[in-house]
PDB file of C-alpha atoms in Angstrom:
ATOM      1  CA  MET A   1     -45.623  -2.315   6.486  1.00 74.00           C
ATOM      2  CA  SER A   2     -43.672  -5.894   7.994  1.00 90.00           C
ATOM      3  CA  LYS A   3     -40.682  -6.433   5.952  1.00 95.00           C
ATOM      4  CA  ASN A   4     -38.777  -9.750   6.001  1.00 97.00           C
ATOM      5  CA  ILE A   5     -34.913  -9.392   7.785  1.00 98.00           C
ATOM      6  CA  LEU A   6     -32.065 -11.263   7.338  1.00 98.00           C
ATOM      7  CA  VAL A   7     -29.229 -11.094  10.018  1.00 98.00           C
ATOM      8  CA  ILE A   8     -26.202 -12.295   9.552  1.00 98.00           C
ATOM      9  CA  SER A   9     -23.651 -12.418  12.683  1.00 98.00           C
ATOM     10  CA  THR A  10     -20.386 -13.288  11.318  1.00 98.00           C
ATOM     11  CA  SER A  11     -18.244 -13.429  14.089  1.00 96.00           C
ATOM     12  CA  LEU A  12     -16.782 -16.775  15.073  1.00 94.00           C
ATOM     13  CA  ARG A  13     -16.382 -15.791  19.593  1.00 93.00           C
ATOM     14  CA  ASN A  14     -19.830 -17.154  20.935  1.00 89.00           C
ATOM     15  CA  ASN A  15     -21.261 -14.237  22.883  1.00 90.00           C
ATOM     16  CA  SER A  16     -19.383 -11.459  20.703  1.00 96.00           C
ATOM     17  CA  ASN A  17     -19.798  -8.392  20.844  1.00 97.00           C
ATOM     18  CA  SER A  18     -20.670  -8.142  16.824  1.00 98.00           C
ATOM     19  CA  GLU A  19     -23.682 -10.504  17.760  1.00 97.00           C
ATOM     20  CA  ILE A  20     -24.789  -8.739  20.846  1.00 98.00           C
ATOM     21  CA  LEU A  21     -24.595  -5.798  18.922  1.00 98.00           C
ATOM     22  CA  ALA A  22     -26.978  -7.426  16.096  1.00 98.00           C
ATOM     23  CA  ASN A  23     -29.285  -9.044  18.863  1.00 98.00           C
ATOM     24  CA  SER A  24     -30.348  -5.037  19.970  1.00 98.00           C
ATOM     25  CA  PHE A  25     -30.939  -4.522  15.731  1.00 98.00           C
ATOM     26  CA  ILE A  26     -33.019  -7.571  16.316  1.00 98.00           C
ATOM     27  CA  SER A  27     -35.099  -6.940  19.067  1.00 98.00           C
ATOM     28  CA  GLY A  28     -35.824  -3.336  17.563  1.00 97.00           C
ATOM     29  CA  ALA A  29     -36.852  -5.064  14.553  1.00 97.00           C
ATOM     30  CA  GLN A  30     -39.643  -7.762  15.851  1.00 97.00           C
ATOM     31  CA  ALA A  31     -40.230  -5.100  18.178  1.00 96.00           C
ATOM     32  CA  ALA A  32     -41.677  -3.066  14.831  1.00 95.00           C
ATOM     33  CA  GLY A  33     -43.909  -6.193  13.477  1.00 95.00           C
ATOM     34  CA  ASN A  34     -40.948  -7.499  11.727  1.00 96.00           C
ATOM     35  CA  SER A  35     -40.225 -11.260  10.221  1.00 97.00           C
ATOM     36  CA  VAL A  36     -36.719 -11.964  11.437  1.00 98.00           C
ATOM     37  CA  GLU A  37     -33.740 -14.704  10.831  1.00 98.00           C
ATOM     38  CA  LYS A  38     -30.619 -14.463  12.323  1.00 98.00           C
ATOM     39  CA  ILE A  39     -28.046 -17.191  10.561  1.00 98.00           C
ATOM     40  CA  THR A  40     -24.413 -17.058  12.342  1.00 97.00           C
ATOM     41  CA  LEU A  41     -21.578 -18.223  10.351  1.00 97.00           C
ATOM     42  CA  LYS A  42     -19.760 -19.209  13.766  1.00 95.00           C
ATOM     43  CA  ASP A  43     -20.725 -22.631  12.590  1.00 92.00           C
ATOM     44  CA  LYS A  44     -21.408 -22.721   8.868  1.00 97.00           C
ATOM     45  CA  ASN A  45     -19.385 -24.387   5.798  1.00 97.00           C
ATOM     46  CA  ILE A  46     -17.985 -21.851   3.594  1.00 98.00           C
ATOM     47  CA  ALA A  47     -15.707 -22.122   0.540  1.00 97.00           C
ATOM     48  CA  PHE A  48     -13.683 -19.601  -0.906  1.00 97.00           C
ATOM     49  CA  CYS A  49     -15.559 -18.329  -4.389  1.00 97.00           C
ATOM     50  CA  LYS A  50     -13.746 -20.339  -7.263  1.00 96.00           C
ATOM     51  CA  GLY A  51     -14.431 -16.939  -9.545  1.00 95.00           C
ATOM     52  CA  CYS A  52     -16.139 -19.173 -12.344  1.00 96.00           C
ATOM     53  CA  LEU A  53     -18.545 -17.455 -13.141  1.00 95.00           C
ATOM     54  CA  ALA A  54     -20.383 -20.506 -13.836  1.00 96.00           C
ATOM     55  CA  CYS A  55     -22.962 -18.365 -11.332  1.00 95.00           C
ATOM     56  CA  GLN A  56     -24.013 -16.030 -13.390  1.00 94.00           C
ATOM     57  CA  LYS A  57     -25.497 -18.883 -15.979  1.00 95.00           C
ATOM     58  CA  THR A  58     -26.786 -21.131 -13.300  1.00 94.00           C
ATOM     59  CA  LYS A  59     -27.913 -18.218 -10.903  1.00 94.00           C
ATOM     60  CA  LYS A  60     -26.700 -20.436  -7.638  1.00 93.00           C
ATOM     61  CA  CYS A  61     -22.808 -21.394  -6.883  1.00 95.00           C
ATOM     62  CA  ILE A  62     -21.664 -24.457  -8.363  1.00 96.00           C
ATOM     63  CA  ILE A  63     -19.721 -25.068  -4.837  1.00 97.00           C
ATOM     64  CA  ASN A  64     -22.288 -26.561  -2.133  1.00 95.00           C
ATOM     65  CA  ASP A  65     -21.861 -25.864   1.178  1.00 97.00           C
ATOM     66  CA  ASP A  66     -23.587 -23.430   3.120  1.00 98.00           C
ATOM     67  CA  ALA A  67     -23.256 -20.238   1.502  1.00 98.00           C
ATOM     68  CA  VAL A  68     -25.078 -21.809  -1.354  1.00 97.00           C
ATOM     69  CA  GLU A  69     -28.114 -21.707   1.151  1.00 98.00           C
ATOM     70  CA  ILE A  70     -27.645 -18.591   2.993  1.00 98.00           C
ATOM     71  CA  ALA A  71     -27.548 -16.836  -0.860  1.00 98.00           C
ATOM     72  CA  ASP A  72     -31.004 -17.771  -1.220  1.00 97.00           C
ATOM     73  CA  LYS A  73     -31.635 -16.467   1.991  1.00 98.00           C
ATOM     74  CA  MET A  74     -29.727 -13.267   0.823  1.00 98.00           C
ATOM     75  CA  CYS A  75     -32.103 -13.130  -2.392  1.00 98.00           C
ATOM     76  CA  ASN A  76     -35.660 -13.269  -0.105  1.00 98.00           C
ATOM     77  CA  ALA A  77     -34.766 -10.928   2.174  1.00 98.00           C
ATOM     78  CA  ASP A  78     -36.261  -7.394   2.180  1.00 97.00           C
ATOM     79  CA  VAL A  79     -33.027  -5.832   4.688  1.00 98.00           C
ATOM     80  CA  ILE A  80     -30.246  -7.601   5.322  1.00 98.00           C
ATOM     81  CA  VAL A  81     -28.183  -6.682   8.504  1.00 98.00           C
ATOM     82  CA  PHE A  82     -24.100  -8.127   8.700  1.00 98.00           C
ATOM     83  CA  ALA A  83     -22.918  -7.963  11.578  1.00 98.00           C
ATOM     84  CA  THR A  84     -18.983  -8.212  12.061  1.00 98.00           C
ATOM     85  CA  PRO A  85     -15.424  -7.732  14.445  1.00 98.00           C
ATOM     86  CA  ILE A  86     -13.905  -5.422  12.744  1.00 97.00           C
ATOM     87  CA  TYR A  87      -9.846  -6.887  12.353  1.00 94.00           C
ATOM     88  CA  TYR A  88      -6.743  -5.242  10.932  1.00 95.00           C
ATOM     89  CA  TYR A  89      -9.740  -2.265  10.194  1.00 96.00           C
ATOM     90  CA  GLU A  90     -11.566  -4.458   8.086  1.00 97.00           C
ATOM     91  CA  MET A  91     -14.542  -6.794   8.161  1.00 98.00           C
ATOM     92  CA  SER A  92     -13.933 -10.400   9.228  1.00 97.00           C
ATOM     93  CA  GLY A  93     -12.957 -12.631   6.873  1.00 97.00           C
ATOM     94  CA  GLN A  94     -15.766 -14.474   6.920  1.00 97.00           C
ATOM     95  CA  MET A  95     -17.996 -12.014   5.705  1.00 98.00           C
ATOM     96  CA  LYS A  96     -16.053 -11.047   2.844  1.00 98.00           C
ATOM     97  CA  THR A  97     -15.852 -14.612   2.121  1.00 98.00           C
ATOM     98  CA  LEU A  98     -19.663 -14.926   2.055  1.00 98.00           C
ATOM     99  CA  LEU A  99     -20.038 -11.589   0.064  1.00 98.00           C
ATOM    100  CA  ASP A 100     -17.879 -12.771  -3.071  1.00 97.00           C
ATOM    101  CA  ARG A 101     -19.873 -16.036  -2.506  1.00 97.00           C
ATOM    102  CA  ALA A 102     -23.240 -14.469  -3.229  1.00 97.00           C
ATOM    103  CA  ASN A 103     -21.817 -13.460  -6.262  1.00 95.00           C
ATOM    104  CA  SER A 104     -24.909 -15.905  -7.546  1.00 94.00           C
ATOM    105  CA  LEU A 105     -27.068 -12.418  -6.366  1.00 96.00           C
ATOM    106  CA  PHE A 106     -26.079 -10.381  -9.322  1.00 92.00           C
ATOM    107  CA  ALA A 107     -27.963 -12.576 -12.209  1.00 92.00           C
ATOM    108  CA  ARG A 108     -31.249 -13.204  -9.793  1.00 95.00           C
ATOM    109  CA  ASP A 109     -34.373 -11.046  -9.317  1.00 95.00           C
ATOM    110  CA  TYR A 110     -32.808 -10.469  -5.597  1.00 97.00           C
ATOM    111  CA  SER A 111     -35.378  -8.452  -2.682  1.00 97.00           C
ATOM    112  CA  PHE A 112     -33.309  -6.798  -0.667  1.00 97.00           C
ATOM    113  CA  ARG A 113     -33.277  -2.938  -1.163  1.00 97.00           C
ATOM    114  CA  ASP A 114     -32.254  -1.616   2.433  1.00 97.00           C
ATOM    115  CA  ILE A 115     -28.734  -3.314   4.020  1.00 98.00           C
ATOM    116  CA  TYR A 116     -27.330  -2.080   7.749  1.00 98.00           C
ATOM    117  CA  PHE A 117     -23.910  -2.557   8.558  1.00 98.00           C
ATOM    118  CA  LEU A 118     -23.320  -3.678  12.169  1.00 98.00           C
ATOM    119  CA  ALA A 119     -19.452  -3.497  13.987  1.00 98.00           C
ATOM    120  CA  THR A 120     -17.814  -3.942  17.093  1.00 98.00           C
ATOM    121  CA  ALA A 121     -13.731  -3.107  17.568  1.00 98.00           C
ATOM    122  CA  ALA A 122     -10.972  -2.682  20.396  1.00 97.00           C
ATOM    123  CA  GLU A 123     -10.347   0.107  18.652  1.00 96.00           C
ATOM    124  CA  ASP A 124     -12.440   3.037  19.251  1.00 94.00           C
ATOM    125  CA  GLY A 125     -11.408   5.868  17.401  1.00 94.00           C
ATOM    126  CA  GLU A 126     -14.500   6.676  14.383  1.00 92.00           C
ATOM    127  CA  TYR A 127     -12.805   5.922  11.423  1.00 97.00           C
ATOM    128  CA  VAL A 128     -12.188   2.242  12.665  1.00 98.00           C
ATOM    129  CA  PRO A 129     -14.690   0.726  10.215  1.00 98.00           C
ATOM    130  CA  GLU A 130     -14.368   3.076   7.096  1.00 98.00           C
ATOM    131  CA  LYS A 131     -12.703   0.674   5.495  1.00 98.00           C
ATOM    132  CA  ALA A 132     -14.822  -2.144   5.862  1.00 98.00           C
ATOM    133  CA  VAL A 133     -17.660   0.241   5.233  1.00 98.00           C
ATOM    134  CA  SER A 134     -16.163   0.561   1.772  1.00 98.00           C
ATOM    135  CA  GLY A 135     -15.802  -2.820   1.376  1.00 98.00           C
ATOM    136  CA  LEU A 136     -19.382  -3.080   2.153  1.00 98.00           C
ATOM    137  CA  ASN A 137     -20.353  -0.327  -0.715  1.00 98.00           C
ATOM    138  CA  GLY A 138     -18.793  -1.987  -3.337  1.00 97.00           C
ATOM    139  CA  TRP A 139     -20.613  -4.729  -3.072  1.00 97.00           C
ATOM    140  CA  ILE A 140     -24.175  -2.931  -2.670  1.00 98.00           C
ATOM    141  CA  ASP A 141     -22.808  -0.842  -5.761  1.00 97.00           C
ATOM    142  CA  CYS A 142     -23.184  -4.009  -7.697  1.00 95.00           C
ATOM    143  CA  PHE A 143     -26.995  -3.937  -6.668  1.00 96.00           C
ATOM    144  CA  GLU A 144     -29.123  -1.103  -8.644  1.00 95.00           C
ATOM    145  CA  LYS A 145     -31.766  -1.865  -6.373  1.00 96.00           C
ATOM    146  CA  ALA A 146     -29.760  -1.836  -2.509  1.00 97.00           C
ATOM    147  CA  ARG A 147     -28.445   1.049  -0.666  1.00 97.00           C
ATOM    148  CA  LEU A 148     -26.515   0.865   2.771  1.00 98.00           C
ATOM    149  CA  ALA A 149     -29.741   2.113   5.139  1.00 97.00           C
ATOM    150  CA  GLY A 150     -27.509   2.370   7.982  1.00 97.00           C
ATOM    151  CA  THR A 151     -24.280   1.275  10.084  1.00 97.00           C
ATOM    152  CA  VAL A 152     -23.903   1.323  14.043  1.00 97.00           C
ATOM    153  CA  PHE A 153     -19.874   0.897  15.408  1.00 98.00           C
ATOM    154  CA  ILE A 154     -19.249   1.082  18.567  1.00 98.00           C
ATOM    155  CA  GLY A 155     -15.522   0.653  19.484  1.00 97.00           C
ATOM    156  CA  GLY A 156     -13.100  -0.099  22.478  1.00 96.00           C
ATOM    157  CA  VAL A 157     -14.691  -3.487  23.325  1.00 96.00           C
ATOM    158  CA  GLY A 158     -12.642  -6.229  23.034  1.00 91.00           C
ATOM    159  CA  ALA A 159     -13.823  -8.918  25.682  1.00 94.00           C
ATOM    160  CA  PRO A 160     -17.044 -10.954  24.287  1.00 93.00           C
ATOM    161  CA  GLY A 161     -19.691  -9.721  26.303  1.00 94.00           C
ATOM    162  CA  GLU A 162     -17.582  -6.458  26.892  1.00 95.00           C
ATOM    163  CA  ILE A 163     -20.099  -4.166  25.163  1.00 97.00           C
ATOM    164  CA  ASN A 164     -23.061  -4.875  27.439  1.00 95.00           C
ATOM    165  CA  GLU A 165     -24.735  -1.981  28.762  1.00 93.00           C
ATOM    166  CA  ASN A 166     -23.227   0.089  25.565  1.00 96.00           C
ATOM    167  CA  PRO A 167     -25.378   3.117  24.749  1.00 96.00           C
ATOM    168  CA  LYS A 168     -25.022   2.760  21.558  1.00 97.00           C
ATOM    169  CA  LEU A 169     -26.773  -0.504  21.511  1.00 97.00           C
ATOM    170  CA  GLN A 170     -30.212   1.839  21.946  1.00 97.00           C
ATOM    171  CA  ILE A 171     -28.657   2.781  18.578  1.00 97.00           C
ATOM    172  CA  ALA A 172     -29.185  -0.879  16.936  1.00 97.00           C
ATOM    173  CA  PHE A 173     -32.598  -1.305  18.546  1.00 97.00           C
ATOM    174  CA  ASP A 174     -34.035   2.066  16.968  1.00 97.00           C
ATOM    175  CA  MET A 175     -32.284   1.331  13.831  1.00 96.00           C
ATOM    176  CA  GLY A 176     -33.666  -1.776  14.198  1.00 96.00           C
ATOM    177  CA  ASN A 177     -37.465  -0.556  15.153  1.00 94.00           C
ATOM    178  CA  LEU A 178     -37.148   2.340  12.197  1.00 90.00           C
ATOM    179  CA  CYS A 179     -37.306  -0.864   9.419  1.00 79.00           C
ATOM    180  CA  ASP A 180     -40.803  -0.971   8.738  1.00 60.00           C
ATOM    181  CA  ILE A 181     -40.983   2.452   7.119  1.00 54.00           C
ATOM    182  CA  ARG A 182     -39.375   2.627   4.582  1.00 47.00           C
TER     183      ARG A 182
END
């Protein structure tokens, strides 16, 4: 059964390693016949959450910027994929800001069930993405019908495009290719 997949690339660099990782996942998902949309935050205007909680009543954020449309797309996706560079052992600030701004989803009838996390970093220890994954899990825990379905981390890549030819790109492709099974 084909799924509606939303991939959110949070890096602000052109030809970033995390975006290349996301593109590999996308290729796999499309090969399986899924509908995939990719959003990159690089040219988006996303303000910080004000913590007013108006979104819990209106089911929409009162700040009129690009996060409102992205949250709507997140709400309607069956699968959400976040791709981020790891900075200081954590997800990118723009990813965290988007997660905060997606607070309106808590009060809505969201479609997403599976969440995937794709990350890259200059440091290559397997422990490097742990805090970022923990942060994403904190967000996922607020949505009882959702789960972290998979992660791919590629470390040891710093310069844009350095990830090319990394064998773990195949893991991301395969993960995307399996999205139609559940």
